Amino acid sequence: MSANTNGNNPGAKRGMDVLRDPLLNKGSAFTEKERDVLGLRGLLPPHVHSQAEQAQRFLTNLRKFPDPLDKFVALNSLHDRNEALYFHVLCENIDELQPIVYTPIVGLACQRFGQIFQRPRGMFIGINDRGNIANVLRNWPHPVGIIVVTDGERILGLGDLGANGMGIPVGKLSLYTACAGIHPRLCLPITLDVGTNNVALLNDMYYVGLRQTRVKGAEYDEFIEEFMAATQEVFPGALVQFEDFANHNAFRLLEKYRDRICSFNDDIQGTAAVALAGLFSALRITGTPLTEQKVLFLGAGEAATGIADLIVSAMVANGLPREQALRQCWLVDSQGLVVKSRTKLAEHKLTYAHDHPPAQDFLTAIKMLKPTAIIGVSAVGGTFTQEIVEEMARINTQPIIFALSNPTSQSECTAEEAYRWTNGRALFACGSPFDPVQLEGKTFVPRQGNNSYIFPGVGLGAIASGAKSITDDMFMSAAHALAHLVTESDLEQGSLYPALPRIREVSASIAATVADSAYKQGLARKPRPGDTLRDVESQMFDPRY
Ligand code: NAD
């Protein structure tokens, strides 16, 4: 599906209205013929540029900005002017631009959202819209296939940013389009403004949200219930992706809605699939089966329990009894090893609260449990110390070490540390980008276990098949599909994920797997095509003019 002006112009806009519509505008690239047909004569400078020339001009200017936040703003304004060019530039330079459009720079953009605000994008639905949410949603001008929604309470590792969290659903939907070709017209970012408990924001004159503290309890639940029902009333069948909700709501909302409405939580389920794929790749190197792994997590939140749940499902699928699989996953939180004897454990940790003597810290837990893999999802930087990494290298010939916390400052260890402290034996994946590492004549190329390998393809597969819900089986299939695309030469250089520029191929493959799973499980609203891969590929938006 290409960014064709006529095909995208159902209302047959003309003249200035075309130039002001970012979904139609091509700026100086409108051809002579289009200028005649669309009434653009005189409204543009005479020379017709190619899209490649426009992209080059934009990139040359972008690269002159030393401050990444200025780059973020420049990309945003291009997004507001000309979507096809924005996505063309993003797709062709995904390695360079993803860290600006999404983590880590989007975090900074959310912190400064009020100051850099220029034009609204997406929808803000406030607690005061209660009773009227469906009508508010009807103000959106297009039919919608996918919604990314946050309430801003836990933005990345940055905490409660209230309505300033809008940068996250906007950035995430950019990646749905860039990485999986979901048409931008189908994408709707939403921020639910239920207040914020961030006092600095409440006192910030530029803050974009309501000046009140967070609504909680029954009032919050009723608001979410009305919102979820309204999404399906106004946009029937739309996929709803929960994003950056705090722990106390994230698990609850996922369980409440996942079977009722096509929905998922990327922080829990997308993270799980990307980490499991990395584990599959690591096991291709060690040659050991999944069922023999013992995984110790630093952190016991959405990422940790999500990953642990999917590893358990994968172990069970490989023949291990569930009870045994559970005992091969262990969590350490800020109070030490999560064990049965601990009181006041949050509900989401209980599944992994095993009957075991306590351990106060991570190193002690490693010595006691002798894990084959450690996964850092604590959002606390530097916590995989030299002693910890060396202990893993003492226990294992090839220790699996994933330092997944974001942003870079929160990473449990750097790639360089992981390789150096294990004499190059670590099988390493990271949550933040790290440069290649030279060690004793070998170059290691660490790759980011970025959720963007998974969620765009899952979304595309769900839309293509009209999935009624998104199941664990779909995430497991997505993990297999991703791992399958890792080549032998990737593995030889220590890369546990494919190169990011292959992302559209990766997403198409995952989408086909997810759609097939929907057809197989009787969850699809659309008829099964003869060739699922070709079917999903044919639905991908191509940002070239
Ligand atoms: P979360 O808030 O749900 O969980 C954080 C957990 O860490 C909590 O259980 C907390 O108790 C624990 N913790 C805090 N301090 C600790 C300490 N000193 N020692 C041990 N545990 C401690 O957050 P989350 O969604 O699980 O995300 C955690 C981190 O993982 C974030 O930095 C996030 O950006 C990152 N993440 C990365 C990816 C990825 O790379 N693909 C995906 C999701 C999340």
Coordinates of C-alpha atoms and ligand atoms in Angstrom, one line a residue:
M1 CA 0.0 0.0 0.0
S2 CA 1.9 3.1 -1.1
A3 CA 1.5 6.7 0.1
N4 CA -0.6 7.6 -2.9
T5 CA -2.2 11.0 -2.7
N6 CA -5.3 10.1 -4.7
G7 CA -5.9 6.8 -2.8
N8 CA -5.5 8.7 0.5
N9 CA -7.8 11.5 -0.4
P10 CA -11.3 10.1 0.0
G11 CA -12.8 13.6 0.6
A12 CA -11.0 14.8 -2.5
K13 CA -9.4 17.8 -0.8
R14 CA -7.8 20.5 -3.0
G15 CA -5.3 23.4 -2.8
M16 CA -4.3 24.6 0.6
D17 CA -6.3 21.9 2.3
V18 CA -4.1 19.3 0.7
L19 CA -0.9 21.1 1.8
R20 CA -2.2 21.4 5.3
D21 CA -3.2 17.7 5.6
P22 CA 0.0 15.8 6.7
L23 CA -1.5 12.6 5.3
L24 CA -1.8 14.1 1.9
N25 CA 1.0 16.7 1.8
K26 CA 4.1 15.9 -0.3
G27 CA 5.4 19.5 -0.3
S28 CA 7.7 20.3 -3.2
A29 CA 7.4 16.7 -4.4
F30 CA 4.0 17.1 -5.9
T31 CA 4.3 16.3 -9.6
E32 CA 3.3 18.8 -12.4
K33 CA 0.2 16.7 -13.0
E34 CA -0.8 16.6 -9.3
R35 CA -0.3 20.3 -9.1
D36 CA -2.9 20.7 -11.9
V37 CA -5.4 18.2 -10.6
L38 CA -5.2 19.3 -7.0
G39 CA -5.2 23.0 -7.6
L40 CA -1.7 23.5 -6.3
R41 CA -0.4 25.8 -9.0
G42 CA 1.3 28.8 -7.5
L43 CA 1.0 27.4 -4.0
L44 CA 4.4 25.7 -4.2
P45 CA 7.9 26.7 -5.5
P46 CA 8.2 25.7 -9.1
H47 CA 10.9 23.0 -8.9
V48 CA 9.7 19.5 -8.3
H49 CA 11.9 17.6 -5.8
S50 CA 12.1 13.8 -5.5
Q51 CA 11.3 12.2 -2.1
A52 CA 14.9 11.2 -1.8
E53 CA 16.0 14.8 -2.2
Q54 CA 13.5 16.0 0.4
A55 CA 14.7 13.2 2.7
Q56 CA 18.3 14.3 2.2
R57 CA 17.5 17.9 2.9
F58 CA 15.7 17.0 6.1
L59 CA 18.5 14.7 7.3
T60 CA 21.2 17.3 6.6
N61 CA 19.4 19.8 8.7
L62 CA 18.6 17.3 11.4
R63 CA 22.2 16.2 11.8
K64 CA 23.3 19.8 12.5
F65 CA 21.4 19.8 15.8
P66 CA 23.7 18.9 18.6
D67 CA 20.9 18.6 21.1
P68 CA 18.8 15.4 20.7
L69 CA 15.7 17.1 22.0
D70 CA 16.0 19.6 19.1
K71 CA 16.2 16.6 16.8
F72 CA 13.0 15.2 18.4
V73 CA 11.2 18.5 17.8
A74 CA 12.4 18.6 14.2
L75 CA 11.1 15.1 13.6
N76 CA 7.8 15.9 15.2
S77 CA 7.3 18.9 13.0
L78 CA 8.0 16.8 9.9
H79 CA 5.5 14.3 11.2
D80 CA 3.0 17.2 11.5
R81 CA 3.7 18.4 7.9
N82 CA 4.2 15.4 5.8
E83 CA 3.6 11.9 7.2
A84 CA 4.9 10.0 4.1
L85 CA 8.2 11.8 4.2
Y86 CA 8.5 11.4 8.0
F87 CA 7.9 7.6 7.8
H88 CA 10.2 7.3 4.7
V89 CA 13.0 9.1 6.7
L90 CA 12.3 7.0 9.8
C91 CA 12.2 3.6 7.9
E92 CA 15.4 4.3 6.0
N93 CA 17.3 5.5 9.1
I94 CA 15.7 3.4 11.8
D95 CA 19.0 2.7 13.6
E96 CA 19.8 6.4 13.9
L97 CA 16.3 7.8 14.5
Q98 CA 14.5 5.2 16.6
P99 CA 16.4 6.3 19.7
I100 CA 15.1 9.8 19.1
V101 CA 11.5 9.0 18.2
Y102 CA 11.4 6.4 21.0
T103 CA 13.6 5.5 24.0
P104 CA 15.8 7.0 25.3
I105 CA 15.1 10.5 23.9
V106 CA 11.3 10.3 24.1
G107 CA 11.7 10.1 27.9
L108 CA 13.4 13.5 27.9
A109 CA 10.7 14.8 25.5
C110 CA 8.0 13.7 27.9
Q111 CA 9.7 15.4 30.8
R112 CA 9.8 18.6 28.8
F113 CA 6.5 18.0 26.9
G114 CA 4.9 21.3 28.1
Q115 CA 7.9 23.4 26.9
I116 CA 8.2 21.8 23.5
F117 CA 4.5 21.5 22.8
Q118 CA 3.6 22.9 19.4
R119 CA 0.6 21.0 17.9
P120 CA -1.6 18.4 19.5
R121 CA -1.4 14.8 18.2
G122 CA -3.8 12.1 19.3
M123 CA -6.5 12.5 21.9
F124 CA -6.5 13.6 25.5
I125 CA -9.4 12.2 27.5
G126 CA -9.8 13.7 30.9
I127 CA -11.5 12.4 34.0
N128 CA -14.0 15.3 33.5
D129 CA -15.1 13.6 30.2
R130 CA -16.8 10.8 32.3
G131 CA -20.2 10.0 30.9
N132 CA -19.3 11.5 27.5
I133 CA -16.2 9.5 26.4
A134 CA -17.8 7.9 23.3
N135 CA -18.8 11.4 22.1
V136 CA -15.3 12.7 22.6
L137 CA -13.9 9.7 20.6
R138 CA -16.3 10.6 17.8
N139 CA -14.4 13.9 17.4
W140 CA -11.5 11.8 15.9
P141 CA -11.7 12.3 12.1
H142 CA -10.8 8.7 10.9
P143 CA -11.7 5.1 11.5
V144 CA -9.2 3.5 13.9
G145 CA -7.5 0.1 13.8
I146 CA -5.1 0.5 16.8
I147 CA -5.1 2.6 19.9
V148 CA -2.1 3.0 22.2
V149 CA -3.2 4.3 25.5
T150 CA -1.4 5.5 28.7
D151 CA -2.5 7.1 31.9
G152 CA 1.0 8.5 32.3
E153 CA 1.6 7.0 35.8
R154 CA 4.8 5.1 35.0
I155 CA 6.5 6.6 32.0
L156 CA 9.5 4.4 31.1
G157 CA 11.7 4.4 34.3
L158 CA 10.7 8.1 34.9
G159 CA 7.6 7.7 37.1
D160 CA 4.4 9.8 37.0
L161 CA 4.5 12.3 34.2
G162 CA 0.8 12.7 33.9
A163 CA -0.5 14.0 30.6
N164 CA 3.1 14.7 29.5
G165 CA 3.3 11.0 29.0
M166 CA 1.6 11.6 25.6
G167 CA 5.0 11.4 23.9
I168 CA 5.0 7.6 24.5
P169 CA 1.8 6.6 22.7
V170 CA 2.7 9.0 19.8
G171 CA 6.2 7.5 19.6
K172 CA 5.0 4.0 19.9
L173 CA 2.5 4.4 17.1
S174 CA 5.2 5.9 14.9
L175 CA 7.1 2.7 15.3
Y176 CA 3.9 0.6 14.5
T177 CA 3.9 2.4 11.1
A178 CA 7.7 2.6 10.5
C179 CA 8.4 -1.0 11.6
A180 CA 5.3 -2.8 10.5
G181 CA 3.6 -0.5 8.0
I182 CA 0.4 0.0 9.9
H183 CA -1.3 2.8 8.0
P184 CA -0.9 6.1 10.0
R185 CA -4.5 6.9 9.4
L186 CA -5.5 3.8 11.5
C187 CA -3.4 4.8 14.5
L188 CA -4.7 6.7 17.5
P189 CA -2.6 7.7 20.5
I190 CA -4.6 8.4 23.6
T191 CA -3.7 9.9 27.0
L192 CA -6.1 9.4 29.8
D193 CA -5.7 12.3 32.2
V194 CA -6.8 11.2 35.6
G195 CA -4.5 13.8 37.3
T196 CA -0.9 13.5 38.4
N197 CA 0.8 13.1 41.8
N198 CA 3.9 14.8 40.4
V199 CA 4.0 18.0 42.4
A200 CA 6.6 19.6 40.2
L201 CA 4.3 19.2 37.2
L202 CA 1.3 20.5 39.1
N203 CA 3.3 23.6 39.7
D204 CA 4.7 23.9 36.2
M205 CA 2.9 26.6 34.2
Y206 CA 3.6 24.7 31.0
Y207 CA 2.2 21.4 32.2
V208 CA -0.5 20.3 29.6
G209 CA -2.7 18.2 32.0
L210 CA -5.4 18.7 34.6
R211 CA -4.3 20.4 37.8
Q212 CA -5.4 17.7 40.2
T213 CA -4.0 14.6 42.0
R214 CA -4.7 11.2 40.6
V215 CA -8.1 9.7 40.8
K216 CA -8.0 6.2 42.3
G217 CA -10.1 3.2 43.3
A218 CA -13.7 2.7 42.0
E219 CA -13.7 6.1 40.3
Y220 CA -10.6 5.2 38.2
D221 CA -12.0 1.8 37.4
E222 CA -15.3 3.1 36.2
F223 CA -13.5 5.7 34.0
I224 CA -11.4 3.0 32.4
E225 CA -14.4 0.8 31.9
E226 CA -16.3 3.5 30.2
F227 CA -13.2 4.3 28.0
M228 CA -12.7 0.7 27.0
A229 CA -16.3 0.2 26.1
A230 CA -16.4 3.4 24.2
T231 CA -13.4 2.4 22.1
Q232 CA -15.3 -0.6 20.8
E233 CA -18.5 1.4 20.3
V234 CA -16.9 4.1 18.2
F235 CA -14.1 2.0 16.6
P236 CA -15.5 -1.6 16.5
G237 CA -12.7 -4.2 16.8
A238 CA -9.9 -1.7 17.3
L239 CA -6.9 -3.1 19.1
V240 CA -6.1 -1.4 22.4
Q241 CA -2.5 -1.5 23.6
F242 CA -1.9 -0.5 27.2
E243 CA 1.3 1.4 27.7
D244 CA 3.2 2.6 30.8
F245 CA 0.5 2.1 33.4
A246 CA 1.8 1.6 37.0
N247 CA 2.1 -2.0 38.3
H248 CA -1.0 -1.7 40.5
N249 CA -3.2 -1.1 37.4
A250 CA -1.3 -2.7 34.6
F251 CA -1.7 -6.4 35.7
R252 CA -5.3 -5.8 36.7
L253 CA -6.4 -4.1 33.6
L254 CA -4.7 -6.6 31.4
E255 CA -6.5 -9.5 33.1
K256 CA -9.8 -7.7 33.1
Y257 CA -9.8 -6.8 29.4
R258 CA -7.6 -9.3 27.5
D259 CA -10.4 -11.8 26.7
R260 CA -13.2 -9.2 26.3
I261 CA -11.5 -6.7 24.0
C262 CA -8.6 -7.2 21.6
S263 CA -5.9 -5.8 23.9
F264 CA -2.4 -6.3 25.3
N265 CA 0.2 -4.7 27.5
D266 CA 3.5 -4.2 25.7
D267 CA 5.4 -3.6 28.9
I268 CA 4.4 -7.0 30.1
Q269 CA 3.8 -9.2 27.1
G270 CA 5.8 -7.5 24.3
T271 CA 8.8 -7.4 26.6
A272 CA 8.3 -11.0 27.4
A273 CA 8.4 -12.1 23.8
V274 CA 11.5 -10.0 22.9
A275 CA 13.4 -11.4 25.9
L276 CA 12.3 -15.0 25.2
A277 CA 13.5 -14.6 21.6
G278 CA 16.9 -13.4 22.9
L279 CA 17.0 -16.4 25.2
F280 CA 16.2 -18.7 22.2
S281 CA 19.2 -17.2 20.3
A282 CA 21.5 -17.6 23.3
L283 CA 20.6 -21.2 23.6
R284 CA 21.5 -21.8 20.0
I285 CA 25.0 -20.8 21.0
T286 CA 25.1 -22.8 24.3
G287 CA 23.4 -25.8 22.7
T288 CA 21.5 -26.4 26.0
P289 CA 17.7 -26.9 26.1
L290 CA 15.3 -24.2 27.5
T291 CA 14.0 -26.7 30.0
E292 CA 17.4 -26.8 31.7
Q293 CA 17.7 -23.1 32.2
K294 CA 17.4 -21.4 35.6
V295 CA 16.6 -17.7 35.2
L296 CA 17.1 -15.1 37.9
F297 CA 15.6 -11.7 37.5
L298 CA 16.8 -8.5 39.1
G299 CA 13.4 -6.6 39.4
A300 CA 10.0 -8.0 40.0
G301 CA 7.7 -5.7 38.1
E302 CA 5.9 -5.8 34.8
A303 CA 8.9 -6.8 32.7
A304 CA 10.2 -9.4 35.1
T305 CA 6.9 -11.2 35.7
G306 CA 5.9 -10.9 32.1
I307 CA 9.1 -12.5 30.9
A308 CA 9.0 -15.2 33.6
D309 CA 5.4 -16.1 32.6
L310 CA 6.3 -16.5 29.0
I311 CA 9.4 -18.5 29.8
V312 CA 7.3 -20.8 31.9
S313 CA 4.8 -21.2 29.1
A314 CA 7.6 -22.0 26.7
M315 CA 9.1 -24.6 29.1
V316 CA 5.7 -26.2 29.5
A317 CA 5.3 -26.3 25.7
N318 CA 8.7 -28.1 25.7
G319 CA 7.4 -30.8 28.1
L320 CA 8.3 -29.5 31.6
P321 CA 5.5 -29.8 34.2
R322 CA 4.3 -26.3 35.1
E323 CA 5.3 -26.6 38.8
Q324 CA 8.9 -27.4 37.8
A325 CA 9.0 -24.7 35.2
L326 CA 7.9 -22.1 37.8
R327 CA 10.7 -23.2 40.1
Q328 CA 13.2 -22.4 37.3
C329 CA 12.3 -18.7 37.4
W330 CA 13.3 -16.5 40.4
L331 CA 12.8 -12.9 41.2
V332 CA 14.9 -10.5 43.3
D333 CA 13.3 -7.1 44.2
S334 CA 14.6 -4.3 46.4
Q335 CA 14.0 -6.4 49.5
G336 CA 16.0 -9.4 48.2
L337 CA 14.9 -12.8 46.9
V338 CA 11.2 -13.2 46.5
V339 CA 10.4 -16.2 48.7
K340 CA 7.3 -17.6 50.3
S341 CA 8.2 -16.6 53.8
R342 CA 8.2 -12.9 52.9
T343 CA 5.1 -11.0 54.0
K344 CA 3.2 -8.3 52.1
L345 CA 4.3 -9.4 48.7
A346 CA 2.4 -7.7 45.8
E347 CA 0.0 -10.1 44.1
H348 CA 1.9 -10.3 40.8
K349 CA 5.0 -11.6 42.6
L350 CA 3.2 -14.5 44.4
T351 CA 3.5 -17.0 41.5
Y352 CA 7.3 -16.8 41.9
A353 CA 7.5 -16.7 45.7
H354 CA 9.0 -20.2 46.1
D355 CA 9.6 -22.1 49.3
H356 CA 13.3 -21.3 49.8
P357 CA 15.5 -19.7 52.4
P358 CA 15.7 -15.9 52.0
A359 CA 18.6 -14.0 50.3
Q360 CA 19.1 -10.3 51.1
D361 CA 20.9 -9.4 47.9
F362 CA 21.4 -10.4 44.3
L363 CA 24.9 -11.8 44.6
T364 CA 23.8 -14.1 47.5
A365 CA 20.8 -15.3 45.4
I366 CA 23.2 -16.1 42.5
K367 CA 25.5 -18.1 44.8
M368 CA 22.5 -20.0 46.2
L369 CA 20.6 -20.7 43.0
K370 CA 23.4 -20.9 40.4
P371 CA 21.3 -19.5 37.5
T372 CA 22.2 -20.0 33.9
A373 CA 20.8 -16.6 33.0
I374 CA 20.3 -13.2 34.8
I375 CA 17.9 -10.7 33.5
G376 CA 18.1 -7.1 34.7
V377 CA 14.7 -5.3 34.7
S378 CA 15.0 -3.2 37.9
A379 CA 15.5 0.2 36.4
V380 CA 18.5 0.7 38.7
G381 CA 21.8 1.3 36.8
G382 CA 25.1 -0.4 37.6
T383 CA 23.5 -3.2 39.7
F384 CA 25.2 -6.0 37.7
T385 CA 28.6 -5.3 39.4
Q386 CA 31.9 -6.9 38.5
E387 CA 31.5 -9.4 41.3
I388 CA 28.1 -10.4 40.1
V389 CA 29.1 -10.8 36.4
E390 CA 32.3 -12.7 37.4
E391 CA 30.3 -15.0 39.6
M392 CA 28.0 -15.8 36.6
A393 CA 31.1 -16.5 34.5
R394 CA 32.5 -18.8 37.3
I395 CA 29.2 -20.8 37.4
N396 CA 28.6 -20.9 33.6
T397 CA 30.8 -21.5 30.6
Q398 CA 28.6 -19.0 28.7
P399 CA 26.6 -17.0 31.1
I400 CA 23.4 -15.3 29.7
I401 CA 23.4 -11.7 30.9
F402 CA 20.5 -9.4 29.8
A403 CA 20.7 -5.9 31.1
L404 CA 17.4 -4.6 29.9
S405 CA 16.7 -1.5 32.0
N406 CA 16.2 1.9 30.2
P407 CA 17.3 4.6 29.7
T408 CA 21.0 4.0 29.2
S409 CA 21.9 5.4 32.7
Q410 CA 19.7 2.7 34.3
S411 CA 21.3 -0.2 32.5
E412 CA 22.4 -2.9 35.0
C413 CA 25.8 -3.0 33.2
T414 CA 27.3 -1.9 30.0
A415 CA 28.0 -4.2 27.1
E416 CA 31.7 -3.5 27.5
E417 CA 31.6 -4.6 31.2
A418 CA 29.6 -7.8 30.4
Y419 CA 32.2 -8.9 27.8
R420 CA 35.3 -7.8 29.7
W421 CA 34.3 -9.2 33.1
T422 CA 33.6 -12.6 31.4
N423 CA 36.5 -12.6 29.0
G424 CA 34.1 -12.4 26.1
R425 CA 32.0 -15.4 27.2
A426 CA 28.8 -13.5 28.1
L427 CA 25.8 -13.9 25.8
F428 CA 24.6 -10.3 26.2
A429 CA 21.5 -8.4 25.3
C430 CA 20.6 -4.9 26.4
G431 CA 17.6 -2.5 26.8
S432 CA 19.6 0.5 25.7
P433 CA 21.8 0.9 22.6
F434 CA 25.5 0.1 23.1
D435 CA 28.3 0.4 20.5
P436 CA 30.3 -2.7 19.4
V437 CA 33.0 -3.8 21.8
Q438 CA 36.5 -4.8 20.8
L439 CA 38.1 -7.5 23.1
E440 CA 41.2 -9.5 22.4
G441 CA 41.0 -9.1 18.7
K442 CA 37.2 -9.9 18.5
T443 CA 34.4 -7.5 17.8
F444 CA 31.2 -8.1 19.7
V445 CA 28.0 -6.5 18.4
P446 CA 25.5 -6.3 21.2
R447 CA 21.9 -5.7 20.1
Q448 CA 19.1 -4.1 21.9
G449 CA 16.3 -6.5 23.0
N450 CA 13.9 -3.7 21.9
N451 CA 10.2 -4.3 22.1
S452 CA 9.9 -2.7 18.7
Y453 CA 11.0 -6.1 17.3
I454 CA 7.7 -7.5 18.5
F455 CA 4.8 -5.1 19.1
P456 CA 4.5 -3.7 15.5
G457 CA 4.3 -7.2 14.0
V458 CA 1.8 -8.3 16.7
G459 CA -0.4 -5.3 15.9
L460 CA -0.2 -5.8 12.1
G461 CA -1.1 -9.5 12.5
A462 CA -4.0 -8.7 14.8
I463 CA -5.3 -6.1 12.4
A464 CA -4.8 -8.2 9.3
S465 CA -6.7 -11.2 10.8
G466 CA -9.2 -9.1 12.7
A467 CA -8.2 -10.9 15.9
K468 CA -10.7 -10.9 18.7
S469 CA -8.0 -11.2 21.3
I470 CA -4.3 -11.5 21.6
T471 CA -3.2 -14.7 23.3
D472 CA 0.0 -16.0 25.0
D473 CA 0.3 -18.4 22.1
M474 CA 0.6 -15.4 19.7
F475 CA 3.5 -13.9 21.8
M476 CA 5.2 -17.2 22.0
S477 CA 4.9 -17.6 18.2
A478 CA 6.2 -14.0 17.8
A479 CA 9.3 -14.9 19.9
H480 CA 10.0 -18.0 17.8
A481 CA 9.5 -16.0 14.5
L482 CA 12.0 -13.3 15.8
A483 CA 14.6 -15.8 16.9
H484 CA 14.3 -17.7 13.6
L485 CA 15.4 -14.6 11.7
V486 CA 18.7 -14.4 13.7
T487 CA 21.5 -15.6 11.3
E488 CA 24.6 -17.7 12.1
S489 CA 26.7 -14.6 11.4
D490 CA 24.6 -12.6 13.8
L491 CA 25.4 -15.2 16.5
E492 CA 29.1 -15.3 15.6
Q493 CA 29.4 -11.7 16.6
G494 CA 27.4 -12.1 19.7
S495 CA 24.2 -10.5 18.3
L496 CA 21.1 -12.2 19.7
Y497 CA 18.7 -10.2 17.5
P498 CA 18.6 -9.5 13.8
A499 CA 19.9 -6.1 12.5
L500 CA 17.3 -3.4 13.0
P501 CA 17.2 -2.3 9.4
R502 CA 15.6 -5.7 8.7
I503 CA 12.7 -4.7 10.9
R504 CA 10.0 -4.6 8.2
E505 CA 10.9 -8.2 7.2
V506 CA 10.8 -9.2 10.9
S507 CA 7.5 -7.5 11.5
A508 CA 5.9 -9.1 8.4
S509 CA 7.0 -12.5 9.6
I510 CA 5.7 -12.0 13.1
A511 CA 2.4 -10.6 11.8
A512 CA 2.0 -13.7 9.6
T513 CA 2.6 -15.9 12.6
V514 CA 0.2 -14.0 14.8
A515 CA -2.5 -13.9 12.2
D516 CA -2.0 -17.7 11.6
S517 CA -2.4 -18.2 15.3
A518 CA -5.7 -16.2 15.3
Y519 CA -7.0 -18.3 12.3
K520 CA -6.0 -21.5 14.0
Q521 CA -7.5 -20.6 17.4
G522 CA -10.8 -19.5 15.8
L523 CA -10.1 -15.9 17.0
A524 CA -10.1 -14.2 13.5
R525 CA -12.9 -12.0 12.3
K526 CA -11.5 -12.2 8.7
P527 CA -11.4 -15.2 6.4
R528 CA -8.0 -17.0 6.2
P529 CA -6.1 -16.0 3.1
G530 CA -4.2 -18.6 0.9
D531 CA -0.8 -17.1 1.8
T532 CA -0.8 -15.2 5.2
L533 CA 2.6 -13.7 4.7
R534 CA 1.7 -12.2 1.3
D535 CA -1.6 -11.0 2.8
V536 CA 0.0 -9.1 5.6
E537 CA 2.7 -7.7 3.3
S538 CA 0.0 -6.4 0.9
Q539 CA -1.5 -4.4 3.8
M540 CA 1.7 -2.7 4.8
F541 CA 1.9 1.1 4.3
D542 CA 4.8 2.0 2.0
P543 CA 5.8 5.6 2.7
R544 CA 7.3 6.1 -0.7
Y545 CA 5.3 8.5 -2.9
Ligands
NAD1 P1 8.4 -1.9 37.1 O1 8.3 -0.6 37.8 O2 7.2 -2.6 36.9 O3 9.4 -2.9 37.9 C1 10.6 -2.5 38.5 C2 10.9 -3.6 39.5 O4 12.3 -3.4 40.0 C3 10.0 -3.5 40.7 O5 9.6 -4.8 41.0 C4 10.9 -3.0 41.8 O6 10.6 -3.5 43.1 C5 12.3 -3.5 41.4 N1 13.4 -2.8 42.0 C6 13.5 -1.5 42.2 N2 14.7 -1.2 42.8 C7 15.4 -2.4 42.9 C8 16.6 -2.8 43.4 N3 17.5 -1.9 43.9 N4 17.0 -4.1 43.3 C9 16.1 -5.0 42.8 N5 14.9 -4.7 42.3 C10 14.5 -3.4 42.4 O7 9.1 -1.6 35.7 P2 9.2 -2.6 34.5 O8 8.1 -2.2 33.5 O9 9.3 -4.0 34.9 O10 10.5 -2.1 33.8 C11 11.8 -2.2 34.5 C12 12.9 -1.7 33.6 O11 13.0 -2.5 32.5 C13 12.7 -0.3 33.1 O12 14.0 0.3 33.2 C14 12.3 -0.4 31.7 O13 12.6 0.6 30.9 C15 13.0 -1.7 31.3 N6 12.3 -2.4 30.2 C16 13.1 -2.7 29.1 C17 12.5 -3.4 28.1 C18 13.3 -3.8 26.9 O14 14.5 -3.6 26.9 N7 12.8 -4.4 25.9 C19 11.2 -3.7 28.1 C20 10.4 -3.3 29.2 C21 11.0 -2.7 30.3

